[in-house]
């Protein structure tokens, strides 16, 4: 799911209310909060009728699944949101796709390091692997038109994407 971090929202209830048969909660627009502490304070205010509410994140929009679960929201979400807001729309989509295919424990990473790693690995938007292979041939090799007419771009793309590159949701990444 491509995520627009600036439009991130989460529905917050509590386990206590859920176990009592209630889905009472509220959608929070995460752009309204500077950080996780401010967000959790708003959740506590909403559920102040409970002495020690255990928040339940029952639904989400525009938040990659690696950054939230039913009972957890990553400490780095708000940092990432602020960094990603400076990216254009395609790059934001690419970042979201990259997060989806990269497996890592986001509770233990630094937001700056994560964005830097993404920037190092992100190549661009390509509908097909073969589109990227064509660009590599055009930019890196001086082949005659005769050779290009017979060049097997599909096989070349296959070789590129076997080990060195990944094509995910229309984006190409190194590694």
N, CA and C atoms as an extended XYZ file, in Angstrom:
525
Properties=species:S:1:pos:R:3:atomname:S:1:resname:S:1:resid:I:1 pbc="F F F"
N         0.846       -1.168        0.000 N   UNK     1
C         0.000        0.000        0.000 CA  UNK     1
C         0.894        1.234        0.000 C   UNK     1
N         0.765        2.062       -0.990 N   UNK     2
C         1.515        3.308       -1.011 CA  UNK     2
C         0.935        4.255        0.030 C   UNK     2
N         1.815        4.876        0.756 N   UNK     3
C         1.363        5.721        1.853 CA  UNK     3
C         1.741        7.173        1.604 C   UNK     3
N         0.796        8.057        1.810 N   UNK     4
C         1.036        9.484        1.811 CA  UNK     4
C         1.113        9.884        3.277 C   UNK     4
N         2.330        9.970        3.787 N   UNK     5
C         2.535       10.202        5.212 CA  UNK     5
C         1.825       11.462        5.699 C   UNK     5
N         1.690       12.458        4.838 N   UNK     6
C         1.031       13.697        5.254 CA  UNK     6
C        -0.469       13.494        5.459 C   UNK     6
N        -1.011       12.400        4.930 N   UNK     7
C        -2.428       12.078        5.093 CA  UNK     7
C        -2.639       10.900        6.047 C   UNK     7
N        -1.624       10.585        6.840 N   UNK     8
C        -1.706        9.439        7.751 CA  UNK     8
C        -2.770        9.669        8.816 C   UNK     8
N        -3.560        8.629        9.042 N   UNK     9
C        -4.607        8.686       10.061 CA  UNK     9
C        -4.710        7.317       10.721 C   UNK     9
N        -5.174        7.336       11.954 N   UNK    10
C        -5.301        6.087       12.687 CA  UNK    10
C        -6.535        6.153       13.587 C   UNK    10
N        -7.279        5.041       13.635 N   UNK    11
C        -8.461        4.953       14.493 CA  UNK    11
C        -8.024        4.334       15.813 C   UNK    11
N        -8.276        5.049       16.906 N   UNK    12
C        -7.795        4.608       18.208 CA  UNK    12
C        -8.964        4.327       19.153 C   UNK    12
N        -9.056        3.079       19.558 N   UNK    13
C        -9.971        2.664       20.612 CA  UNK    13
C        -9.129        2.132       21.757 C   UNK    13
N        -9.732        1.327       22.608 N   UNK    14
C        -8.963        0.674       23.671 CA  UNK    14
C        -9.365       -0.793       23.746 C   UNK    14
N        -8.473       -1.594       24.275 N   UNK    15
C        -8.767       -3.007       24.452 CA  UNK    15
C        -9.884       -3.190       25.474 C   UNK    15
N        -9.900       -2.339       26.496 N   UNK    16
C       -10.952       -2.437       27.515 CA  UNK    16
C       -12.332       -2.247       26.914 C   UNK    16
N       -12.495       -1.213       26.097 N   UNK    17
C       -13.798       -0.963       25.463 CA  UNK    17
C       -14.135       -2.085       24.473 C   UNK    17
N       -13.144       -2.515       23.712 N   UNK    18
C       -13.364       -3.581       22.734 CA  UNK    18
C       -13.834       -4.858       23.432 C   UNK    18
N       -13.167       -5.196       24.513 N   UNK    19
C       -13.548       -6.415       25.254 CA  UNK    19
C       -14.919       -6.303       25.893 C   UNK    19
N       -15.373       -5.065       26.119 N   UNK    20
C       -16.712       -4.840       26.676 CA  UNK    20
C       -17.758       -4.715       25.566 C   UNK    20
N       -17.330       -4.894       24.305 N   UNK    21
C       -18.273       -4.875       23.194 CA  UNK    21
C       -18.422       -3.526       22.507 C   UNK    21
N       -17.542       -2.598       22.795 N   UNK    22
C       -17.635       -1.264       22.200 CA  UNK    22
C       -16.452       -1.002       21.273 C   UNK    22
N       -16.751       -0.402       20.133 N   UNK    23
C       -15.693        0.017       19.217 CA  UNK    23
C       -15.443        1.518       19.315 C   UNK    23
N       -15.908        2.130       20.403 N   UNK    24
C       -15.755        3.571       20.562 CA  UNK    24
C       -14.287        3.972       20.413 C   UNK    24
N       -14.086        4.986       19.616 N   UNK    25
C       -12.760        5.534       19.405 CA  UNK    25
C       -12.866        6.753       18.513 C   UNK    25
N       -11.795        7.090       17.888 N   UNK    26
C       -11.774        8.274       17.040 CA  UNK    26
C       -10.654        8.145       16.019 C   UNK    26
N       -10.912        8.706       14.816 N   UNK    27
C        -9.864        8.831       13.811 CA  UNK    27
C        -9.006       10.033       14.171 C   UNK    27
N        -7.712        9.831       14.251 N   UNK    28
C        -6.770       10.917       14.485 CA  UNK    28
C        -5.956       11.148       13.218 C   UNK    28
N        -5.894       12.399       12.798 N   UNK    29
C        -5.038       12.801       11.689 CA  UNK    29
C        -3.657       13.045       12.290 C   UNK    29
N        -2.688       12.217       11.925 N   UNK    30
C        -1.381       12.289       12.575 CA  UNK    30
C        -0.598       13.543       12.207 C   UNK    30
N        -1.033       14.261       11.181 N   UNK    31
C        -0.360       15.522       10.859 CA  UNK    31
C        -0.683       16.593       11.905 C   UNK    31
N        -1.655       16.329       12.773 N   UNK    32
C        -2.001       17.268       13.844 CA  UNK    32
C        -1.038       17.191       15.028 C   UNK    32
N        -0.125       16.225       15.009 N   UNK    33
C         0.746       16.001       16.160 CA  UNK    33
C         2.212       16.122       15.770 C   UNK    33
N         2.981       16.767       16.639 N   UNK    34
C         4.409       16.963       16.390 CA  UNK    34
C         5.208       15.683       16.611 C   UNK    34
N         4.759       14.869       17.567 N   UNK    35
C         5.509       13.656       17.887 CA  UNK    35
C         4.589       12.611       18.521 C   UNK    35
N         5.174       11.480       18.834 N   UNK    36
C         4.402       10.364       19.379 CA  UNK    36
C         3.812       10.704       20.748 C   UNK    36
N         4.573       11.399       21.583 N   UNK    37
C         4.077       11.750       22.919 CA  UNK    37
C         2.819       12.609       22.841 C   UNK    37
N         2.829       13.587       21.947 N   UNK    38
C         1.662       14.461       21.779 CA  UNK    38
C         0.457       13.655       21.294 C   UNK    38
N         0.707       12.722       20.369 N   UNK    39
C        -0.358       11.846       19.863 CA  UNK    39
C        -0.936       10.982       20.989 C   UNK    39
N        -0.068       10.374       21.789 N   UNK    40
C        -0.533        9.506       22.877 CA  UNK    40
C        -1.277       10.304       23.943 C   UNK    40
N        -0.893       11.562       24.159 N   UNK    41
C        -1.629       12.418       25.098 CA  UNK    41
C        -3.062       12.644       24.607 C   UNK    41
N        -3.216       12.854       23.308 N   UNK    42
C        -4.554       13.042       22.742 CA  UNK    42
C        -5.374       11.752       22.873 C   UNK    42
N        -4.733       10.616       22.682 N   UNK    43
C        -5.425        9.331       22.853 CA  UNK    43
C        -5.872        9.162       24.308 C   UNK    43
N        -4.999        9.521       25.233 N   UNK    44
C        -5.327        9.415       26.655 CA  UNK    44
C        -6.488       10.343       27.012 C   UNK    44
N        -6.489       11.534       26.431 N   UNK    45
C        -7.586       12.485       26.689 CA  UNK    45
C        -8.909       11.922       26.168 C   UNK    45
N        -8.893       11.317       24.986 N   UNK    46
C       -10.105       10.730       24.423 CA  UNK    46
C       -10.645        9.613       25.314 C   UNK    46
N        -9.746        8.843       25.872 N   UNK    47
C       -10.148        7.673       26.663 CA  UNK    47
C        -9.904        7.901       28.156 C   UNK    47
N       -10.115        9.130       28.608 N   UNK    48
C        -9.878        9.462       30.014 CA  UNK    48
C       -10.880        8.805       30.960 C   UNK    48
N       -11.930        8.190       30.417 N   UNK    49
C       -12.890        7.480       31.253 CA  UNK    49
C       -12.319        6.149       31.761 C   UNK    49
N       -11.167        5.743       31.254 N   UNK    50
C       -10.490        4.536       31.724 CA  UNK    50
C        -9.283        4.955       32.556 C   UNK    50
N        -9.017        4.250       33.634 N   UNK    51
C        -7.913        4.641       34.521 CA  UNK    51
C        -6.548        4.401       33.869 C   UNK    51
N        -6.390        3.332       33.145 N   UNK    52
C        -5.112        3.039       32.476 CA  UNK    52
C        -5.429        2.439       31.105 C   UNK    52
N        -5.852        3.293       30.158 N   UNK    53
C        -6.286        2.752       28.868 CA  UNK    53
C        -5.140        2.098       28.092 C   UNK    53
N        -5.442        0.938       27.544 N   UNK    54
C        -4.498        0.252       26.662 CA  UNK    54
C        -5.007        0.507       25.240 C   UNK    54
N        -4.295        1.389       24.517 N   UNK    55
C        -4.778        1.820       23.214 CA  UNK    55
C        -4.757        0.688       22.206 C   UNK    55
N        -5.791        0.703       21.362 N   UNK    56
C        -5.933       -0.299       20.307 CA  UNK    56
C        -6.066        0.461       18.988 C   UNK    56
N        -5.077        0.275       18.125 N   UNK    57
C        -5.082        0.946       16.828 CA  UNK    57
C        -5.841        0.043       15.857 C   UNK    57
N        -7.132        0.344       15.709 N   UNK    58
C        -8.046       -0.565       15.038 CA  UNK    58
C        -8.045       -0.432       13.524 C   UNK    58
N        -7.605        0.696       13.001 N   UNK    59
C        -7.536        0.873       11.551 CA  UNK    59
C        -6.515        1.960       11.271 C   UNK    59
N        -6.008        1.979       10.052 N   UNK    60
C        -5.004        2.965        9.668 CA  UNK    60
C        -5.164        3.326        8.209 C   UNK    60
N        -4.722        4.512        7.874 N   UNK    61
C        -4.672        4.954        6.481 CA  UNK    61
C        -3.344        5.654        6.257 C   UNK    61
N        -2.698        5.342        5.142 N   UNK    62
C        -1.457        5.993        4.738 CA  UNK    62
C        -0.325        5.837        5.751 C   UNK    62
N        -0.297        4.679        6.395 N   UNK    63
C         0.806        4.322        7.279 CA  UNK    63
C         1.255        2.920        6.872 C   UNK    63
N         2.494        2.764        6.437 N   UNK    64
C         2.958        1.415        6.086 CA  UNK    64
C         2.832        0.466        7.279 C   UNK    64
N         2.476       -0.767        6.990 N   UNK    65
C         2.230       -1.732        8.058 CA  UNK    65
C         3.457       -1.966        8.926 C   UNK    65
N         4.643       -1.662        8.417 N   UNK    66
C         5.864       -1.828        9.199 CA  UNK    66
C         5.981       -0.789       10.311 C   UNK    66
N         5.121        0.226       10.277 N   UNK    67
C         5.209        1.309       11.251 CA  UNK    67
C         4.081        1.308       12.284 C   UNK    67
N         3.144        0.362       12.160 N   UNK    68
C         2.034        0.337       13.106 CA  UNK    68
C         1.449       -1.075       13.168 C   UNK    68
N         0.959       -1.425       14.340 N   UNK    69
C         0.198       -2.669       14.485 CA  UNK    69
C        -0.992       -2.355       15.379 C   UNK    69
N        -1.717       -3.350       15.739 N   UNK    70
C        -2.907       -3.148       16.564 CA  UNK    70
C        -2.574       -2.503       17.914 C   UNK    70
N        -1.392       -2.790       18.440 N   UNK    71
C        -1.051       -2.300       19.776 CA  UNK    71
C         0.219       -1.452       19.817 C   UNK    71
N         0.740       -1.058       18.650 N   UNK    72
C         2.048       -0.417       18.610 CA  UNK    72
C         2.120        0.562       17.443 C   UNK    72
N         2.735        1.708       17.686 N   UNK    73
C         3.086        2.622       16.605 CA  UNK    73
C         4.561        2.945       16.792 C   UNK    73
N         5.296        2.910       15.706 N   UNK    74
C         6.736        3.094       15.753 CA  UNK    74
C         7.121        4.458       16.315 C   UNK    74
N         8.184        4.468       17.074 N   UNK    75
C         8.718        5.722       17.604 CA  UNK    75
C         9.207        6.632       16.482 C   UNK    75
N         9.578        6.050       15.340 N   UNK    76
C        10.148        6.883       14.273 CA  UNK    76
C         9.115        7.364       13.261 C   UNK    76
N         7.847        6.963       13.417 N   UNK    77
C         6.862        7.385       12.414 CA  UNK    77
C         6.871        8.895       12.209 C   UNK    77
N         6.831        9.654       13.282 N   UNK    78
C         6.703       11.111       13.169 CA  UNK    78
C         7.960       11.734       12.549 C   UNK    78
N         9.133       11.193       12.871 N   UNK    79
C        10.371       11.660       12.233 CA  UNK    79
C        10.338       11.370       10.738 C   UNK    79
N         9.934       10.151       10.393 N   UNK    80
C         9.848        9.778        8.977 CA  UNK    80
C         8.841       10.649        8.246 C   UNK    80
N         7.699       10.877        8.868 N   UNK    81
C         6.676       11.730        8.251 CA  UNK    81
C         7.267       13.086        7.899 C   UNK    81
N         8.022       13.675        8.820 N   UNK    82
C         8.603       14.993        8.575 CA  UNK    82
C         9.637       14.955        7.458 C   UNK    82
N        10.405       13.885        7.370 N   UNK    83
C        11.419       13.764        6.316 CA  UNK    83
C        10.780       13.473        4.957 C   UNK    83
N         9.763       12.642        4.953 N   UNK    84
C         9.103       12.236        3.714 CA  UNK    84
C         8.291       13.379        3.113 C   UNK    84
N         7.796       14.282        3.958 N   UNK    85
C         7.012       15.418        3.454 CA  UNK    85
C         7.807       16.263        2.463 C   UNK    85
N         9.132       16.236        2.556 N   UNK    86
C         9.978       17.009        1.649 CA  UNK    86
C        10.193       16.310        0.305 C   UNK    86
N         9.728       15.079        0.175 N   UNK    87
C         9.888       14.312       -1.069 CA  UNK    87
C         8.710       14.597       -1.988 C   UNK    87
N         8.943       14.484       -3.314 N   UNK    88
C         7.819       14.608       -4.240 CA  UNK    88
C         6.940       13.360       -4.132 C   UNK    88
N         5.770       13.414       -4.754 N   UNK    89
C         4.778       12.351       -4.604 CA  UNK    89
C         5.297       10.984       -5.057 C   UNK    89
N         5.969       10.932       -6.214 N   UNK    90
C         6.505        9.650       -6.691 CA  UNK    90
C         7.534        9.083       -5.722 C   UNK    90
N         8.380        9.946       -5.188 N   UNK    91
C         9.411        9.481       -4.259 CA  UNK    91
C         8.782        9.006       -2.958 C   UNK    91
N         7.720        9.665       -2.510 N   UNK    92
C         7.002        9.198       -1.322 CA  UNK    92
C         6.421        7.806       -1.565 C   UNK    92
N         5.826        7.613       -2.749 N   UNK    93
C         5.282        6.294       -3.092 CA  UNK    93
C         6.395        5.254       -3.126 C   UNK    93
N         7.529        5.634       -3.702 N   UNK    94
C         8.672        4.718       -3.774 CA  UNK    94
C         9.156        4.355       -2.376 C   UNK    94
N         9.212        5.332       -1.498 N   UNK    95
C         9.642        5.091       -0.125 CA  UNK    95
C         8.711        4.090        0.552 C   UNK    95
N         7.429        4.277        0.370 N   UNK    96
C         6.449        3.364        0.949 CA  UNK    96
C         6.610        1.952        0.386 C   UNK    96
N         6.793        1.847       -0.928 N   UNK    97
C         6.989        0.535       -1.555 CA  UNK    97
C         8.267       -0.113       -1.035 C   UNK    97
N         9.305        0.679       -0.891 N   UNK    98
C        10.590        0.183       -0.391 CA  UNK    98
C        10.440       -0.344        1.031 C   UNK    98
N         9.706        0.387        1.860 N   UNK    99
C         9.463       -0.087        3.229 CA  UNK    99
C         8.728       -1.421        3.217 C   UNK    99
N         7.785       -1.570        2.275 N   UNK   100
C         7.011       -2.811        2.200 CA  UNK   100
C         7.879       -4.008        1.818 C   UNK   100
N         8.857       -3.807        0.921 N   UNK   101
C         9.633       -4.972        0.482 CA  UNK   101
C        10.872       -5.193        1.345 C   UNK   101
N        11.372       -4.190        1.996 N   UNK   102
C        12.515       -4.338        2.885 CA  UNK   102
C        12.027       -4.907        4.205 C   UNK   102
N        12.704       -5.918        4.707 N   UNK   103
C        12.274       -6.402        6.017 CA  UNK   103
C        13.303       -5.963        7.048 C   UNK   103
N        12.809       -5.304        8.044 N   UNK   104
C        13.642       -4.815        9.130 CA  UNK   104
C        12.744       -4.534       10.323 C   UNK   104
N        13.355       -4.469       11.475 N   UNK   105
C        12.624       -4.119       12.686 CA  UNK   105
C        12.688       -2.604       12.816 C   UNK   105
N        11.588       -1.943       12.479 N   UNK   106
C        11.581       -0.485       12.474 CA  UNK   106
C        11.591        0.118       13.877 C   UNK   106
N        11.483       -0.717       14.889 N   UNK   107
C        11.569       -0.183       16.244 CA  UNK   107
C        13.027        0.060       16.636 C   UNK   107
N        13.954       -0.417       15.804 N   UNK   108
C        15.374       -0.322       16.151 CA  UNK   108
C        16.197        0.422       15.101 C   UNK   108
N        15.572        1.209       14.259 N   UNK   109
C        16.325        1.924       13.236 CA  UNK   109
C        16.241        3.425       13.474 C   UNK   109
N        17.207        4.114       12.944 N   UNK   110
C        17.247        5.566       13.008 CA  UNK   110
C        16.592        6.120       11.738 C   UNK   110
N        15.727        7.106       11.883 N   UNK   111
C        14.999        7.658       10.734 CA  UNK   111
C        15.955        8.221        9.685 C   UNK   111
N        17.000        8.926       10.113 N   UNK   112
C        17.965        9.482        9.158 CA  UNK   112
C        18.666        8.373        8.380 C   UNK   112
N        19.072        7.316        9.092 N   UNK   113
C        19.729        6.191        8.421 CA  UNK   113
C        18.795        5.505        7.438 C   UNK   113
N        17.535        5.380        7.812 N   UNK   114
C        16.555        4.730        6.947 CA  UNK   114
C        16.344        5.528        5.659 C   UNK   114
N        16.190        6.829        5.775 N   UNK   115
C        15.994        7.679        4.597 CA  UNK   115
C        17.258        7.685        3.741 C   UNK   115
N        18.421        7.707        4.371 N   UNK   116
C        19.695        7.666        3.632 CA  UNK   116
C        19.830        6.349        2.860 C   UNK   116
N        19.490        5.239        3.508 N   UNK   117
C        19.565        3.926        2.836 CA  UNK   117
C        18.598        3.888        1.657 C   UNK   117
N        17.388        4.394        1.864 N   UNK   118
C        16.428        4.464        0.763 CA  UNK   118
C        17.004        5.286       -0.396 C   UNK   118
N        17.552        6.449       -0.097 N   UNK   119
C        18.108        7.322       -1.146 CA  UNK   119
C        19.228        6.633       -1.908 C   UNK   119
N        20.022        5.834       -1.214 N   UNK   120
C        21.108        5.095       -1.868 CA  UNK   120
C        20.572        3.996       -2.782 C   UNK   120
N        19.453        3.395       -2.419 N   UNK   121
C        18.932        2.249       -3.165 CA  UNK   121
C        17.903        2.613       -4.241 C   UNK   121
N        17.253        3.742       -4.108 N   UNK   122
C        16.184        4.111       -5.050 CA  UNK   122
C        16.766        4.591       -6.367 C   UNK   122
N        16.307        3.996       -7.463 N   UNK   123
C        16.775        4.373       -8.794 CA  UNK   123
C        15.735        5.189       -9.537 C   UNK   123
N        14.489        4.732       -9.549 N   UNK   124
C        13.463        5.489      -10.255 CA  UNK   124
C        12.208        4.673      -10.484 C   UNK   124
N        11.294        5.279      -11.218 N   UNK   125
C         9.997        4.668      -11.502 CA  UNK   125
C        10.034        4.076      -12.910 C   UNK   125
N         9.713        2.798      -13.004 N   UNK   126
C         9.710        2.073      -14.276 CA  UNK   126
C         8.543        1.091      -14.246 C   UNK   126
N         7.719        1.132      -15.286 N   UNK   127
C         6.564        0.236      -15.325 CA  UNK   127
C         6.977       -1.231      -15.320 C   UNK   127
N         8.039       -1.529      -16.044 N   UNK   128
C         8.487       -2.920      -16.179 CA  UNK   128
C         9.997       -2.997      -15.960 C   UNK   128
N        10.470       -4.163      -15.559 N   UNK   129
C        11.905       -4.383      -15.415 CA  UNK   129
C        12.630       -4.110      -16.729 C   UNK   129
N        11.998       -4.504      -17.829 N   UNK   130
C        12.607       -4.326      -19.145 CA  UNK   130
C        12.809       -2.849      -19.487 C   UNK   130
N        11.943       -1.971      -18.992 N   UNK   131
C        12.105       -0.532      -19.226 CA  UNK   131
C        13.414       -0.037      -18.621 C   UNK   131
N        13.720       -0.506      -17.417 N   UNK   132
C        14.980       -0.115      -16.789 CA  UNK   132
C        16.158       -0.711      -17.556 C   UNK   132
N        16.035       -1.960      -17.982 N   UNK   133
C        17.106       -2.603      -18.746 CA  UNK   133
C        17.401       -1.826      -20.029 C   UNK   133
N        16.361       -1.364      -20.716 N   UNK   134
C        16.563       -0.551      -21.933 CA  UNK   134
C        17.343        0.723      -21.626 C   UNK   134
N        16.990        1.359      -20.516 N   UNK   135
C        17.686        2.595      -20.147 CA  UNK   135
C        19.165        2.326      -19.842 C   UNK   135
N        19.441        1.236      -19.151 N   UNK   136
C        20.832        0.887      -18.853 CA  UNK   136
C        21.609        0.691      -20.145 C   UNK   136
N        21.030       -0.036      -21.087 N   UNK   137
C        21.707       -0.273      -22.373 CA  UNK   137
C        21.943        1.044      -23.092 C   UNK   137
N        20.934        1.905      -23.145 N   UNK   138
C        21.070        3.184      -23.853 CA  UNK   138
C        22.124        4.081      -23.211 C   UNK   138
N        22.197        4.101      -21.875 N   UNK   139
C        23.102        5.015      -21.186 CA  UNK   139
C        24.519        4.469      -21.012 C   UNK   139
N        24.661        3.166      -20.954 N   UNK   140
C        25.954        2.596      -20.591 CA  UNK   140
C        26.701        1.913      -21.731 C   UNK   140
N        26.011        1.617      -22.796 N   UNK   141
C        26.648        0.867      -23.882 CA  UNK   141
C        26.452        1.587      -25.201 C   UNK   141
N        27.493        1.612      -25.988 N   UNK   142
C        27.427        2.238      -27.310 CA  UNK   142
C        27.254        1.133      -28.346 C   UNK   142
N        26.001        0.700      -28.498 N   UNK   143
C        25.698       -0.381      -29.422 CA  UNK   143
C        25.087        0.179      -30.699 C   UNK   143
N        25.427       -0.440      -31.790 N   UNK   144
C        24.885        0.018      -33.073 CA  UNK   144
C        23.395       -0.292      -33.145 C   UNK   144
N        22.697        0.408      -34.024 N   UNK   145
C        21.270        0.142      -34.228 CA  UNK   145
C        21.041       -1.302      -34.643 C   UNK   145
N        21.959       -1.835      -35.435 N   UNK   146
C        21.851       -3.224      -35.881 CA  UNK   146
C        21.826       -4.168      -34.673 C   UNK   146
N        22.752       -3.980      -33.739 N   UNK   147
C        22.823       -4.832      -32.552 CA  UNK   147
C        21.583       -4.613      -31.669 C   UNK   147
N        21.186       -3.352      -31.528 N   UNK   148
C        20.022       -3.062      -30.690 CA  UNK   148
C        18.755       -3.725      -31.205 C   UNK   148
N        18.651       -3.884      -32.526 N   UNK   149
C        17.490       -4.563      -33.108 CA  UNK   149
C        17.395       -6.024      -32.673 C   UNK   149
N        18.512       -6.610      -32.343 N   UNK   150
C        18.542       -8.021      -31.970 CA  UNK   150
C        18.782       -8.243      -30.485 C   UNK   150
N        18.956       -7.174      -29.755 N   UNK   151
C        19.287       -7.295      -28.338 CA  UNK   151
C        18.095       -7.847      -27.565 C   UNK   151
N        18.362       -8.784      -26.666 N   UNK   152
C        17.317       -9.414      -25.861 CA  UNK   152
C        17.190       -8.674      -24.526 C   UNK   152
N        16.361       -7.629      -24.552 N   UNK   153
C        16.181       -6.806      -23.352 CA  UNK   153
C        15.562       -7.598      -22.208 C   UNK   153
N        14.655       -8.498      -22.518 N   UNK   154
C        14.000       -9.296      -21.471 CA  UNK   154
C        15.027      -10.161      -20.738 C   UNK   154
N        15.923      -10.788      -21.481 N   UNK   155
C        16.946      -11.625      -20.846 CA  UNK   155
C        17.911      -10.767      -20.031 C   UNK   155
N        18.274       -9.603      -20.560 N   UNK   156
C        19.152       -8.696      -19.831 CA  UNK   156
C        18.473       -8.223      -18.539 C   UNK   156
N        17.191       -7.884      -18.625 N   UNK   157
C        16.432       -7.460      -17.440 CA  UNK   157
C        16.396       -8.592      -16.419 C   UNK   157
N        16.164       -9.806      -16.902 N   UNK   158
C        16.138      -10.956      -16.002 CA  UNK   158
C        17.452      -11.064      -15.229 C   UNK   158
N        18.560      -10.922      -15.929 N   UNK   159
C        19.872      -11.006      -15.284 CA  UNK   159
C        20.065       -9.872      -14.274 C   UNK   159
N        19.670       -8.660      -14.644 N   UNK   160
C        19.802       -7.526      -13.719 CA  UNK   160
C        19.011       -7.743      -12.438 C   UNK   160
N        17.784       -8.228      -12.597 N   UNK   161
C        16.877       -8.325      -11.456 CA  UNK   161
C        16.987       -9.652      -10.706 C   UNK   161
N        17.866      -10.538      -11.171 N   UNK   162
C        18.120      -11.777      -10.424 CA  UNK   162
C        18.859      -11.494       -9.125 C   UNK   162
N        19.735      -10.484       -9.149 N   UNK   163
C        20.541      -10.282       -7.950 CA  UNK   163
C        20.795       -8.815       -7.594 C   UNK   163
N        20.989       -7.967       -8.568 N   UNK   164
C        21.450       -6.609       -8.277 CA  UNK   164
C        20.347       -5.585       -8.063 C   UNK   164
N        19.158       -5.840       -8.588 N   UNK   165
C        18.076       -4.855       -8.541 CA  UNK   165
C        16.764       -5.524       -8.148 C   UNK   165
N        15.850       -4.685       -7.634 N   UNK   166
C        14.502       -5.161       -7.313 CA  UNK   166
C        13.498       -4.213       -7.967 C   UNK   166
N        12.418       -4.787       -8.501 N   UNK   167
C        11.323       -4.003       -9.086 CA  UNK   167
C        10.121       -4.246       -8.198 C   UNK   167
N         9.637       -3.179       -7.587 N   UNK   168
C         8.556       -3.330       -6.617 CA  UNK   168
C         7.545       -2.212       -6.814 C   UNK   168
N         6.304       -2.563       -7.119 N   UNK   169
C         5.213       -1.584       -7.289 CA  UNK   169
C         5.547       -0.472       -8.275 C   UNK   169
N         6.300       -0.808       -9.325 N   UNK   170
C         6.622        0.182      -10.355 CA  UNK   170
C         7.892        0.973      -10.071 C   UNK   170
N         8.648        0.598       -9.066 N   UNK   171
C         9.879        1.307       -8.719 CA  UNK   171
C        11.050        0.337       -8.754 C   UNK   171
N        12.219        0.865       -9.103 N   UNK   172
C        13.432        0.051       -9.140 CA  UNK   172
C        14.357        0.505       -8.014 C   UNK   172
N        14.929       -0.521       -7.334 N   UNK   173
C        15.857       -0.300       -6.227 CA  UNK   173
C        17.084       -1.159       -6.417 C   UNK   173
N        18.231       -0.666       -5.972 N   UNK   174
C        19.451       -1.487       -5.931 CA  UNK   174
C        19.292       -2.501       -4.825 C   UNK   174
N        19.928       -3.631       -5.038 N   UNK   175
C        20.091       -4.604       -3.980 CA  UNK   175
C        18.984       -5.472       -3.684 C   UNK   175
